[in-house]
CSV table of C-alpha atoms and ligand atoms in Angstrom, one decimal:
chain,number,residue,atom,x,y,z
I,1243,UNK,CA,-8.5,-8.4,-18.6
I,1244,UNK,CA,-6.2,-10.0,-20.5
I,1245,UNK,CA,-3.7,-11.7,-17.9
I,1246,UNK,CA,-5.5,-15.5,-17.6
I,1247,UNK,CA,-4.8,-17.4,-14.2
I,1248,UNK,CA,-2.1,-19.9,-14.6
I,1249,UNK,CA,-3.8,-22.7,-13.0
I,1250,UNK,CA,-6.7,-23.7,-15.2
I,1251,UNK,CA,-7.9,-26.0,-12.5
I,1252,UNK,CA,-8.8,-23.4,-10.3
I,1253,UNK,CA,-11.8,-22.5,-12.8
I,1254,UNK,CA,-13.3,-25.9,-12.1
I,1255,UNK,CA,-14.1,-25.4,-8.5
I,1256,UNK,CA,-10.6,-28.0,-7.9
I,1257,UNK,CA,-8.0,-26.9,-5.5
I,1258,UNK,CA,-4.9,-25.6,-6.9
I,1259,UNK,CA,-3.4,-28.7,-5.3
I,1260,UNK,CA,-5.7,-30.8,-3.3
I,1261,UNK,CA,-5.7,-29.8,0.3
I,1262,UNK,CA,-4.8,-33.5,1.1
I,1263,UNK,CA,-2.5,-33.7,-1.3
I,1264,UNK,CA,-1.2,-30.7,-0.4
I,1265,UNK,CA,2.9,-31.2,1.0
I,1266,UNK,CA,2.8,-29.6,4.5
I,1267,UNK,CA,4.6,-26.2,4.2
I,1268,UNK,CA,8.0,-27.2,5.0
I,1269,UNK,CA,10.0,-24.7,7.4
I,1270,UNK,CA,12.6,-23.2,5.5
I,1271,UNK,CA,15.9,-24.0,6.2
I,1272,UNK,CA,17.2,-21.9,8.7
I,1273,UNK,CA,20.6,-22.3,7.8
I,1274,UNK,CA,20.2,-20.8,4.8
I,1275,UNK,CA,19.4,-17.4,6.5
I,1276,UNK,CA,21.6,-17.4,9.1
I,1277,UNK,CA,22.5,-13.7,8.0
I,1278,UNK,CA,18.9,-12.1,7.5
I,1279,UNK,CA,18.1,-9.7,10.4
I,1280,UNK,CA,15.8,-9.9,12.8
I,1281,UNK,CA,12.9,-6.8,11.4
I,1282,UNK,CA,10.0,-9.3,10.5
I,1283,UNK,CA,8.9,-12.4,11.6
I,1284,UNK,CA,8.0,-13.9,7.9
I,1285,UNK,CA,5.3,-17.0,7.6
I,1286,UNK,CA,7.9,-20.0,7.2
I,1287,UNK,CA,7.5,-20.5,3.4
I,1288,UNK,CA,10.2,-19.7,0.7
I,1289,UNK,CA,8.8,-18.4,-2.0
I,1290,UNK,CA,10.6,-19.0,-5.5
I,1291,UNK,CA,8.5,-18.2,-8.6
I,1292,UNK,CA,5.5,-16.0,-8.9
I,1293,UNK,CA,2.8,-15.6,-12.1
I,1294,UNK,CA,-0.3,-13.2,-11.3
I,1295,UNK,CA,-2.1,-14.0,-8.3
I,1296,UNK,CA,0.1,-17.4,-7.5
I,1297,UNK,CA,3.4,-17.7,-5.9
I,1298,UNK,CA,5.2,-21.5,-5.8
I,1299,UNK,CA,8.0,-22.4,-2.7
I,1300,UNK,CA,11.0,-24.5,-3.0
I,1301,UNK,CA,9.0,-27.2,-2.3
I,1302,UNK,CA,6.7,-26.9,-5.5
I,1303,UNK,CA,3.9,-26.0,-3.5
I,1304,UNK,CA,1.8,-23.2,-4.8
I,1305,UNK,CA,0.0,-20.4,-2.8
I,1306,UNK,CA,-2.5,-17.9,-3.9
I,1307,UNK,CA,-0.8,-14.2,-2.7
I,1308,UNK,CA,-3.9,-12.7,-0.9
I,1309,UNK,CA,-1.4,-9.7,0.7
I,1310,UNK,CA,0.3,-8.7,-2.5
I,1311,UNK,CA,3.4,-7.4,-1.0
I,1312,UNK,CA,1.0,-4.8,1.0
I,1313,UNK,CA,-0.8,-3.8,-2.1
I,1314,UNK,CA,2.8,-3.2,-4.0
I,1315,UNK,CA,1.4,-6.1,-6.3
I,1316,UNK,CA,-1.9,-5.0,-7.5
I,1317,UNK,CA,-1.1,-6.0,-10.9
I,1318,UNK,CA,-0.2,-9.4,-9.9
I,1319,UNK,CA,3.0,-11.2,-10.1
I,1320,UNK,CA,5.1,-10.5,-12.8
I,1321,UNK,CA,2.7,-9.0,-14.7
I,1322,UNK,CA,3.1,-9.3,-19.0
I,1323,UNK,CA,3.1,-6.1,-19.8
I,1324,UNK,CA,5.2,-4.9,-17.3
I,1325,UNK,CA,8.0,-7.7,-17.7
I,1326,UNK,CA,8.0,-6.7,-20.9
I,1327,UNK,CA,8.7,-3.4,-20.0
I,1328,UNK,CA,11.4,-3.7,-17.8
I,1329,UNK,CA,13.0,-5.7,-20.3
I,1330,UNK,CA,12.8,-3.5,-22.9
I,1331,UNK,CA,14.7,-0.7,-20.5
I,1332,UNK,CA,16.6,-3.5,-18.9
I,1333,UNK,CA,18.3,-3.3,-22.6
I,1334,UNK,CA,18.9,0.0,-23.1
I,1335,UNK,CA,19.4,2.2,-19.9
I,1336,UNK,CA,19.0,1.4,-16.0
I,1337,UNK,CA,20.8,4.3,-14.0
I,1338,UNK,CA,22.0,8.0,-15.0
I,1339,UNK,CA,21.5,9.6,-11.5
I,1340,UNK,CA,19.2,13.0,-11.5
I,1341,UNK,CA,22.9,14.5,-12.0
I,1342,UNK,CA,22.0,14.1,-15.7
I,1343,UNK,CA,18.1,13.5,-17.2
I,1344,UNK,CA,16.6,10.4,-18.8
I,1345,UNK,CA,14.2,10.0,-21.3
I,1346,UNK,CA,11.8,7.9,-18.9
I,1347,UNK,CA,11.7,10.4,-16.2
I,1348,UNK,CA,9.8,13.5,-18.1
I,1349,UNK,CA,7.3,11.4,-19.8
I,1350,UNK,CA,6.8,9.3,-16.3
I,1351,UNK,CA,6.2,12.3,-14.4
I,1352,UNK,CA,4.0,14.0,-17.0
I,1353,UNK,CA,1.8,10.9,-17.3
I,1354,UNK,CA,1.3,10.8,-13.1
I,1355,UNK,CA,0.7,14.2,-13.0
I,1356,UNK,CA,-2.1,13.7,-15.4
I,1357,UNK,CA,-3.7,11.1,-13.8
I,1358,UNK,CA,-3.5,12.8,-10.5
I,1359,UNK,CA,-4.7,16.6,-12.2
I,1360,UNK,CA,-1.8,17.7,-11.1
I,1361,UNK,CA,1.4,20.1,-12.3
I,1362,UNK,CA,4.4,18.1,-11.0
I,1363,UNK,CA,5.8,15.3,-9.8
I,1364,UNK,CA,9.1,14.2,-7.3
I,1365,UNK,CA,10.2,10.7,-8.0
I,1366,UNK,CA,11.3,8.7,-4.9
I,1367,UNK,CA,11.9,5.1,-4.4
I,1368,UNK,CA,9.9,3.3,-1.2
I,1369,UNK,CA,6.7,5.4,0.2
I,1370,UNK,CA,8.9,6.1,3.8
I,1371,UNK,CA,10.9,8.6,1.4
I,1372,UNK,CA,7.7,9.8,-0.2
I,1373,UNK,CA,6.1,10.5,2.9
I,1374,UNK,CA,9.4,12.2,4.0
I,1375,UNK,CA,9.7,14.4,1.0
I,1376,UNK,CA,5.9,15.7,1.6
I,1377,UNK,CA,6.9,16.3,5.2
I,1378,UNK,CA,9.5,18.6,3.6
I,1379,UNK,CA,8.0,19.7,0.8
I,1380,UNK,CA,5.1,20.9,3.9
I,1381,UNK,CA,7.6,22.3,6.0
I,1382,UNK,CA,9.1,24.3,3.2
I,1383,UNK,CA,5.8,25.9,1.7
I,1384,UNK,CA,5.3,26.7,5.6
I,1385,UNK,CA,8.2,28.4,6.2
I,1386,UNK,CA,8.5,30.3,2.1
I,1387,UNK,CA,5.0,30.9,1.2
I,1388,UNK,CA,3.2,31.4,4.8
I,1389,UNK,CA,5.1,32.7,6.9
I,1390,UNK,CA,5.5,30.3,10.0
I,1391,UNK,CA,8.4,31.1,11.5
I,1392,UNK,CA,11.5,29.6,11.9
I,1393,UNK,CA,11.4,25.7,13.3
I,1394,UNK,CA,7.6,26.1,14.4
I,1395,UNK,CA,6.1,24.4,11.7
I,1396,UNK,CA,3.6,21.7,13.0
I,1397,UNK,CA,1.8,18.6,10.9
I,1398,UNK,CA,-1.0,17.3,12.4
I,1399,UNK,CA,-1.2,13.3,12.0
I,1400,UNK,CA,-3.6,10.7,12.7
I,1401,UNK,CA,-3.0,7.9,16.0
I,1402,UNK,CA,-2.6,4.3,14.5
I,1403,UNK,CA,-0.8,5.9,11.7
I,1404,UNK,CA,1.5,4.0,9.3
I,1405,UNK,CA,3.8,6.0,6.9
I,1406,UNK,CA,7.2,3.9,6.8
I,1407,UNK,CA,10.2,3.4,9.2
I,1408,UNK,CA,12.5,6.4,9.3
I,1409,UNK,CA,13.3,7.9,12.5
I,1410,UNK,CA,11.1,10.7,12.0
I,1411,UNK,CA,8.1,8.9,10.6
I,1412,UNK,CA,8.3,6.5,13.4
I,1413,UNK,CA,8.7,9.4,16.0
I,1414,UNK,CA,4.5,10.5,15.0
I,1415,UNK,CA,3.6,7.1,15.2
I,1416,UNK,CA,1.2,5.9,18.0
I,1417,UNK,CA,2.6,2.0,17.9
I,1418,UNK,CA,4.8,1.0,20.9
I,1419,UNK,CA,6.4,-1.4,18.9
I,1420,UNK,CA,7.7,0.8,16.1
I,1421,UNK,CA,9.2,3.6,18.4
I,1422,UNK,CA,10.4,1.6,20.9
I,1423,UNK,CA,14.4,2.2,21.1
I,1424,UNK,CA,14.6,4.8,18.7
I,1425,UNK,CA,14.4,7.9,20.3
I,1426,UNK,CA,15.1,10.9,20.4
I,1427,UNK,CA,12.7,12.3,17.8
I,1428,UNK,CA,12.0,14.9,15.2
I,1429,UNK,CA,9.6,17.4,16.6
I,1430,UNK,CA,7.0,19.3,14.7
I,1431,UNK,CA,4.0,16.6,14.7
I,1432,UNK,CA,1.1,16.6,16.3
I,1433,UNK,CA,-1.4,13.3,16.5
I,1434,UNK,CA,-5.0,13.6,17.1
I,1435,UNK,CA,-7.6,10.3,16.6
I,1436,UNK,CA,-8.7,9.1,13.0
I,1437,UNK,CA,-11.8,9.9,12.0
I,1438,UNK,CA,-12.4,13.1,13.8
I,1439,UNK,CA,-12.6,16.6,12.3
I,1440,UNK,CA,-13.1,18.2,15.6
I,1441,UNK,CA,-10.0,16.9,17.1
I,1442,UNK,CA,-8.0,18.6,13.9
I,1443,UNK,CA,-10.0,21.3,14.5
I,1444,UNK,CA,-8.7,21.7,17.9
I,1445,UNK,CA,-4.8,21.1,17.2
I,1446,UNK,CA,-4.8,23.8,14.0
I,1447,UNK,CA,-2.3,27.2,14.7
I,1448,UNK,CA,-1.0,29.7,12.6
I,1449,UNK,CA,2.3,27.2,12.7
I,1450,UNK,CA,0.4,24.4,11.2
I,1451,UNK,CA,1.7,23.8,7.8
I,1452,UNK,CA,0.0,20.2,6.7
I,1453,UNK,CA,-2.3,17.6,8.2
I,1454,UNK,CA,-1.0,13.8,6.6
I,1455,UNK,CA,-3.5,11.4,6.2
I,1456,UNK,CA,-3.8,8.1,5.0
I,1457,UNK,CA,-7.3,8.0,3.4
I,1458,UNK,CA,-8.1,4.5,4.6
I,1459,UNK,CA,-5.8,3.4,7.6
I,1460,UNK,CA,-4.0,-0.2,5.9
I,1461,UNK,CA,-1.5,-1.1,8.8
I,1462,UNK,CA,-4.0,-0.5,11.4
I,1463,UNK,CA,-6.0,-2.8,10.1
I,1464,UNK,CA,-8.1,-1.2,6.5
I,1465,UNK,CA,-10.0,1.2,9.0
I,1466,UNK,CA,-12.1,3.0,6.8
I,1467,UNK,CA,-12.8,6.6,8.1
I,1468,UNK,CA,-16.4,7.9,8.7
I,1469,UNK,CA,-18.5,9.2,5.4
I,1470,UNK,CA,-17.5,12.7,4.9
I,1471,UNK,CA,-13.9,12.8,7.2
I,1472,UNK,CA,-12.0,13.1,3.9
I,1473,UNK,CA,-14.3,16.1,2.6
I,1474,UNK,CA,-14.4,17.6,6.4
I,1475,UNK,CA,-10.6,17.5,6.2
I,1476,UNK,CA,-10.1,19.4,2.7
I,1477,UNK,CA,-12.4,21.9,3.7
I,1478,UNK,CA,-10.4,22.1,7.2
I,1479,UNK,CA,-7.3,22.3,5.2
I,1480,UNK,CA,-8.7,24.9,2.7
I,1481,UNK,CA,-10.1,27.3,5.9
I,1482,UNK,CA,-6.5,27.1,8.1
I,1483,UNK,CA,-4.7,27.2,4.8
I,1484,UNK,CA,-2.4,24.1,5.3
I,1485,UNK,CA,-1.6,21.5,3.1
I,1486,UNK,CA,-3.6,18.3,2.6
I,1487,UNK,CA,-1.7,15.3,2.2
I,1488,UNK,CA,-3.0,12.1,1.3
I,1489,UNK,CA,-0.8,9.2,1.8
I,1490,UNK,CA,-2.3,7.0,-1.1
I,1491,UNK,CA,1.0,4.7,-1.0
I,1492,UNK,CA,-0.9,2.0,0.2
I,1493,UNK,CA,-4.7,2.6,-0.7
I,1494,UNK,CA,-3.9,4.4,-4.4
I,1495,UNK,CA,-4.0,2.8,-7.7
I,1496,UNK,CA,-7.0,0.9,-8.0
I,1497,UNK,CA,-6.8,-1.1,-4.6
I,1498,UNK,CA,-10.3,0.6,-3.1
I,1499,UNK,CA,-12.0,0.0,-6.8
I,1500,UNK,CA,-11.1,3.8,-7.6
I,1501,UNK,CA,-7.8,5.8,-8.7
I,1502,UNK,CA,-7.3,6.6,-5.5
I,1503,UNK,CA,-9.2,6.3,-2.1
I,1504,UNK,CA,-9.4,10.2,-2.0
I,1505,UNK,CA,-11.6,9.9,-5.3
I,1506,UNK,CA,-14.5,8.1,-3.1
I,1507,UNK,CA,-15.2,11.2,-1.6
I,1508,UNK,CA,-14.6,13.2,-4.7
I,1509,UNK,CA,-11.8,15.0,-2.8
I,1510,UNK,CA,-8.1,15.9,-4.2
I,1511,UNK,CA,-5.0,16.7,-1.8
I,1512,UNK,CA,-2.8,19.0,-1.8
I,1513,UNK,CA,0.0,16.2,-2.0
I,1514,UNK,CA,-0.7,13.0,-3.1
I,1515,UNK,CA,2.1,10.2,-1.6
I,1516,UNK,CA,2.8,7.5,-3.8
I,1517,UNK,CA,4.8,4.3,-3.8
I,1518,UNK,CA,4.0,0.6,-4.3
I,1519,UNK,CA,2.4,-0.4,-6.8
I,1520,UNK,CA,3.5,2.3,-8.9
I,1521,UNK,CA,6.6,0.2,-9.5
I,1522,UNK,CA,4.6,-3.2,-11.1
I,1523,UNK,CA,6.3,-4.3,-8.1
I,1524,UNK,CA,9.7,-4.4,-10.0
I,1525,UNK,CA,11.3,-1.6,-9.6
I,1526,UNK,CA,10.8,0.6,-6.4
I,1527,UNK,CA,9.1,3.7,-7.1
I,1528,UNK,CA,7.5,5.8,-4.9
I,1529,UNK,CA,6.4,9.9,-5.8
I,1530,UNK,CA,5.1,13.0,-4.3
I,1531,UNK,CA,2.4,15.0,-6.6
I,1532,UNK,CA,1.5,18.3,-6.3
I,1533,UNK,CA,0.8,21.7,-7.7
I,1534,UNK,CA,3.8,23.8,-8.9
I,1535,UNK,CA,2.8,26.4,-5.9
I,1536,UNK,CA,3.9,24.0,-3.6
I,1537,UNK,CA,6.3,21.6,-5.3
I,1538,UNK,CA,8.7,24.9,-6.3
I,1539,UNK,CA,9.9,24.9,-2.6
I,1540,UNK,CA,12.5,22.2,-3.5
I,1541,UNK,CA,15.4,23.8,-5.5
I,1542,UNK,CA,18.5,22.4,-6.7
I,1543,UNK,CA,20.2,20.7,-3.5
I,1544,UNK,CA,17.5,20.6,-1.2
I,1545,UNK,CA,15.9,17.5,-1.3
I,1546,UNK,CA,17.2,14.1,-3.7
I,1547,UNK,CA,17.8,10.7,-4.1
I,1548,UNK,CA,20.3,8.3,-6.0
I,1549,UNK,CA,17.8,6.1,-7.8
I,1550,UNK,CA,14.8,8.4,-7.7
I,1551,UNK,CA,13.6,8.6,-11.3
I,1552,UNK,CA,16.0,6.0,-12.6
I,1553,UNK,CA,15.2,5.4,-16.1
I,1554,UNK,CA,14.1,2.0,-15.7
I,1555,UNK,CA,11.5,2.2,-12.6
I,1556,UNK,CA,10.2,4.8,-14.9
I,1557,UNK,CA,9.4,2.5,-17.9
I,1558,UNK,CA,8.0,0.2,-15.8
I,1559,UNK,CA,5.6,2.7,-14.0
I,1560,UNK,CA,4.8,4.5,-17.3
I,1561,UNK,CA,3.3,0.8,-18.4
I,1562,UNK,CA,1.5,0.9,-14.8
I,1563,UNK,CA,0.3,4.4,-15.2
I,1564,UNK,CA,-1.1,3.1,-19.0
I,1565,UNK,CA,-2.9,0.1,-17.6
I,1566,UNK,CA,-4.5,2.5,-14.2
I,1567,UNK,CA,-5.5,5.2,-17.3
I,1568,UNK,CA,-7.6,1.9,-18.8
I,1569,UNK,CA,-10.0,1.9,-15.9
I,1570,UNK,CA,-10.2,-2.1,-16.1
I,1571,UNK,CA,-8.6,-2.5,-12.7
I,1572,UNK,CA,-10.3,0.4,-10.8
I,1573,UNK,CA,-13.6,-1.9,-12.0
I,1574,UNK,CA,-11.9,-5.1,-11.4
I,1575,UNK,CA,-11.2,-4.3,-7.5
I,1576,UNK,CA,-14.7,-2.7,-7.3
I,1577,UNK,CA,-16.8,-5.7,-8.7
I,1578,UNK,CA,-14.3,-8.1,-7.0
I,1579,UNK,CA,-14.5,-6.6,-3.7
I,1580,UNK,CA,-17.6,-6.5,-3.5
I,1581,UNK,CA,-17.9,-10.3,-3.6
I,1582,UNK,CA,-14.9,-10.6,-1.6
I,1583,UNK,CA,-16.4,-8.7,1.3
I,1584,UNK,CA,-19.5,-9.9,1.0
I,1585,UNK,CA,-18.6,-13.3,1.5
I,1586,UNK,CA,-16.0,-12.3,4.4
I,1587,UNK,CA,-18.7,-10.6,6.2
I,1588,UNK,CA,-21.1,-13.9,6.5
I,1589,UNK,CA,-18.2,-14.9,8.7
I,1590,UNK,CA,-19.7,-12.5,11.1
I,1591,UNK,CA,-20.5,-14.0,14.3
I,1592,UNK,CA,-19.0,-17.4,13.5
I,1593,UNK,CA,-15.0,-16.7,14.9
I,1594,UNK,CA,-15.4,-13.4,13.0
I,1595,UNK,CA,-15.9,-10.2,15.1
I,1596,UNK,CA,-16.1,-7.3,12.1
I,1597,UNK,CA,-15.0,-6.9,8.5
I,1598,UNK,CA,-14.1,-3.6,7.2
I,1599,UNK,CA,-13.0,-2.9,3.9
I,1600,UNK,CA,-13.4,-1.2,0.9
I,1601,UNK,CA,-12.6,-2.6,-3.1
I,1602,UNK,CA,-10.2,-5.3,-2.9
I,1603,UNK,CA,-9.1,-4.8,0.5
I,1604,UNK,CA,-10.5,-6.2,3.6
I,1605,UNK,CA,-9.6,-6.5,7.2
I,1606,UNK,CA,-10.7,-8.9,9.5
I,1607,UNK,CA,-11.3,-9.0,13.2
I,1608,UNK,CA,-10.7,-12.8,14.4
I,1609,UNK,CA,-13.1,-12.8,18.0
I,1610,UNK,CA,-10.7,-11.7,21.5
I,1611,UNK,CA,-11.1,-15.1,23.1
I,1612,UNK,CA,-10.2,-17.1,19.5
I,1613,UNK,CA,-7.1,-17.9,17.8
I,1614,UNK,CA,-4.4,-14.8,17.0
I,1615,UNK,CA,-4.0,-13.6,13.9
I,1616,UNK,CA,-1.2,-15.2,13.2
I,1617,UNK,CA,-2.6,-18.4,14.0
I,1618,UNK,CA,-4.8,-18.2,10.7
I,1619,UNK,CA,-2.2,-16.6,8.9
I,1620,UNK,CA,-0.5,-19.9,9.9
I,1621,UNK,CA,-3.5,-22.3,9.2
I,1622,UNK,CA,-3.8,-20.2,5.9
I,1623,UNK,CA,-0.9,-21.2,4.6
I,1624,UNK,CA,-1.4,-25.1,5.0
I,1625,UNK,CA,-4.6,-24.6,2.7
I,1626,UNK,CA,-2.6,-23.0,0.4
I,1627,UNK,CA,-3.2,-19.1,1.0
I,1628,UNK,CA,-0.9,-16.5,1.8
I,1629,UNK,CA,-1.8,-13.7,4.2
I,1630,UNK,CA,-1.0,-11.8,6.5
I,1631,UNK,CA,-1.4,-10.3,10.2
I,1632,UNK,CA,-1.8,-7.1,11.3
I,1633,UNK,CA,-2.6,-6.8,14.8
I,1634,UNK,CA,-3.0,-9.5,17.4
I,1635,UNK,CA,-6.9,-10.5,16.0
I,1636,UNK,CA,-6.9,-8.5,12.7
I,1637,UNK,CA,-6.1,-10.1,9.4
I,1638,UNK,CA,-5.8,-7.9,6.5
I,1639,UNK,CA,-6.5,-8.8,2.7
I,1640,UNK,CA,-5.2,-7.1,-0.1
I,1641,UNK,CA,-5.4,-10.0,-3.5
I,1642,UNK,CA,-4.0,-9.3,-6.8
I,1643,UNK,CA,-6.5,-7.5,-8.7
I,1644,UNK,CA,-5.8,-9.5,-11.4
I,1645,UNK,CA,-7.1,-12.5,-9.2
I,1646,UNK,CA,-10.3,-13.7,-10.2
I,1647,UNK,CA,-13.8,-14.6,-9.0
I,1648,UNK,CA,-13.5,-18.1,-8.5
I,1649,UNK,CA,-10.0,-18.1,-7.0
I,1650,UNK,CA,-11.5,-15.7,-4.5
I,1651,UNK,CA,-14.4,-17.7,-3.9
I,1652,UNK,CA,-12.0,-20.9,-3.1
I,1653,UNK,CA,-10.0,-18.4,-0.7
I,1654,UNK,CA,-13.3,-17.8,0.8
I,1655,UNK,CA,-13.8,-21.1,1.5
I,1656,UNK,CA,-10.4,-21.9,3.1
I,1657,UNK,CA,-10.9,-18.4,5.1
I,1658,UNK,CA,-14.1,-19.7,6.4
I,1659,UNK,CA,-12.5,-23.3,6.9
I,1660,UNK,CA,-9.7,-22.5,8.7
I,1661,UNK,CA,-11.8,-19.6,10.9
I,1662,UNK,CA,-14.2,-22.8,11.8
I,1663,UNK,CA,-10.9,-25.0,12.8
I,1664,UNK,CA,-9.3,-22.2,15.0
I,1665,UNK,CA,-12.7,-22.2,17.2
I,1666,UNK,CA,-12.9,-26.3,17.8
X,714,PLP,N1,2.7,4.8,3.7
X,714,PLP,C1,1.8,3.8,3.8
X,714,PLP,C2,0.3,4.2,3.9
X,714,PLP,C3,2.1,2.5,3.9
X,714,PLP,O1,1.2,1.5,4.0
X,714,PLP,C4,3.5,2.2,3.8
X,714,PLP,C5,4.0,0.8,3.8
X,714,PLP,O2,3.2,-0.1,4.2
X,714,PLP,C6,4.4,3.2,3.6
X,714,PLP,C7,4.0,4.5,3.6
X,714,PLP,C8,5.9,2.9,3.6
X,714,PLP,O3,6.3,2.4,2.3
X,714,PLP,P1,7.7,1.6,2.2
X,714,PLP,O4,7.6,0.4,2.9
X,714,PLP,O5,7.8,1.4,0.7
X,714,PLP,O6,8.7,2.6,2.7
């Protein structure tokens, strides 16, 4: 690994900046974003400059990123090669529309086909429209190649789902919160618990056309599916003759210490769903992959996107799709996350109820009758570390994979610090 930390001091067991020393996170100035809608409720901290695993606010504090933009940064902040990258496209050509072809497209999509032994590729920009364009791509194959009939086709999904925020994504999820308002619905979906082949079983007809997974659940809080679901659900798949789809837009490239998450079970979809971190978290780029018997449902008119395979998210994911072909960071998040669990799970019994996780991503279950998870997520980020809740007592971890062991082991410590605090 060639990208070095940018704070030496870390190496010597010191604190970034010493936690007394440390300028209490300052609430950002409201004032200033007096226009921003009201969709998240961000961690008051203005963020200003990035390197690797390390973020600074306006204030000149600095924070070590253990959410990574939800795993869109697994190559760290402004990575070097991928900078460089963009630059170099940056000078030459950004946008041509799919009205005319680029020269970063065709040698993007080959190179992700590759890795995914695939035949073809769909370029998208963020994973919602990836996950739509499988859901069409599904529908499609049902309705050309076998035979559903008209407006029958059904997907089966999984309950605490999370594939995006469009209106028909958010019509199959099982969260309250995220349909709430937003009704009426698409039809055609079907939800049956995580984790349990039997329930597919039961929901497959003649009219199913895909079941959509996400091989380890992220938004729900890195749930981790029993040994053997993945395998259960190809063969599933293979017997009804639907499509598998593996939503890998949070859990793909190198986050689980694999390729993908699929690859721990040795199983490949039918689709795989891409998004994230396939754009060096620069440009967005998201991407469906698949064989040509099922990609070659889309013709000319039926499916698109303004930006999709713009030249320059292109560069910089054929520089991500170099560094995943490497293997270092598939290692990195699998040595890593090993520790990183490891040391999260002596937690256990001390605030901590469970820790799931798998490579370089963990979830943590804070006990009912302690503080919420955004109450660490809050103390967090006065010792310096950024992170971020996912339910009301789950705390999920995704670092840099560029981070390294003794940053992690310092996160550790504040983890475990500010988990002791919480129960005084
Ligand atoms: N699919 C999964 C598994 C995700 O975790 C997410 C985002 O967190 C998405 C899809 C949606 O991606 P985006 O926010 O880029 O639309």
């Amino acid at each position: 690994m060639t990208f070095a930390p940018p704070d030496p001091s870390i190496l010597n067991g010191e604190h970034a900046v010493p936690l007394a020393a440390r300028p209490a996170p300052v609430e950002p100035q409201r004032d200033s974003d007096v226009a921003v809608a009201h969709n998240y409720h961000p961690l008051p901290v203005r963020i200003v400059t990035g390197e690797g695993a390390w973020v600074t606010d306006e204030n000149g504090a600095r924070y070590l990123d253990l959410l990574s933009a939800y795993s869109a940064l697994n190559f760290g902040h402004r990575h070097p090669r991928l900078v460089a990258a963009a630059h170099r496209q940056l000078d030459r050509l950004t946008l041509t529309s799919r009205a005319f072809t680029n020269d970063q497209l065709g040698p993007f999509s080959e190179s992700l086909a590759r890795l995914c032994g695939k035949e073809a590729v769909l370029t998208m920009n963020t994973g919602a429209e990836a996950v739509e364009t499988a859901i069409k791509t599904a529908r499609r194959w049902g309705y050309f190649r076998k035979g559903v009939a008209p407006d029958q086709a059904v997907i089966v999904t999984f309950n605490g789902n999370f594939h995006g925020r469009t209106t028909t994504i958010v019509g199959f999820s099982t969260d309250p919160d995220a349909r709430e308002g937003f009704g009426p619905f698409t039809p055609g979906f079907v939800s049956v618990p995580y984790g349990d082949l039997d329930a597919v079983r039961a929901v497959l007809t003649n009219s199913t056309v895909g079941v959509l997974v996400e091989p380890i659940q992220g938004e729900a809080g890195v749930v981790v599916p029993p040994e053997g679901f993945l395998r259960g659900l190809r063969q599933l798949c293979d017997e009804a003759g639907v499509l598998m789809m593996a939503d890998e837009v949070q859990s793909g490239l190198c986050r689980t210490g694999k390729t993908f998450a699929c690859d721990h079970e040795g199983v490949r979809p039918d689709i795989y769903i891409l998004g994230k971190a396939l754009s060096g978290g620069i440009m967005p780029l998201s991407a469906i992959v698949a064989d040509w018997s099922v990609l070659d449902v889309l013709t000319p008119g039926s499916h698109g996107s303004t930006f999709g395979g713009n030249p320059l998210a292109c560069a910089v994911g054929r520089e991500v799709l170099a560094m995943v072909e490497t293997g270092e960071f598939q290692a990195r998040a699998a040595e890593l996350g090993t520790f990183f669990i490891g040391q999260l799970r002596e937690l256990v019994g001390h605030g901590v109820q469970a820790v799931r996780g798998r490579g370089l991503w963990a979830g943590l279950d804070l006990d009912a009758d302690g503080p919420s998870g955004r109450a660490l997520c809050e103390a967090l980020l006065e010792r310096g570390i950024l992170a971020k809740d996912c339910h009301d007592h789950t705390v999920r971890f995704a670092p840099p994979i560029v981070i390294d062991r003794f940053e992690l082991a310092w996160a550790t410590e504040q983890i475990a610090a500010a988990v002791a605090a919480g129960r005084r």
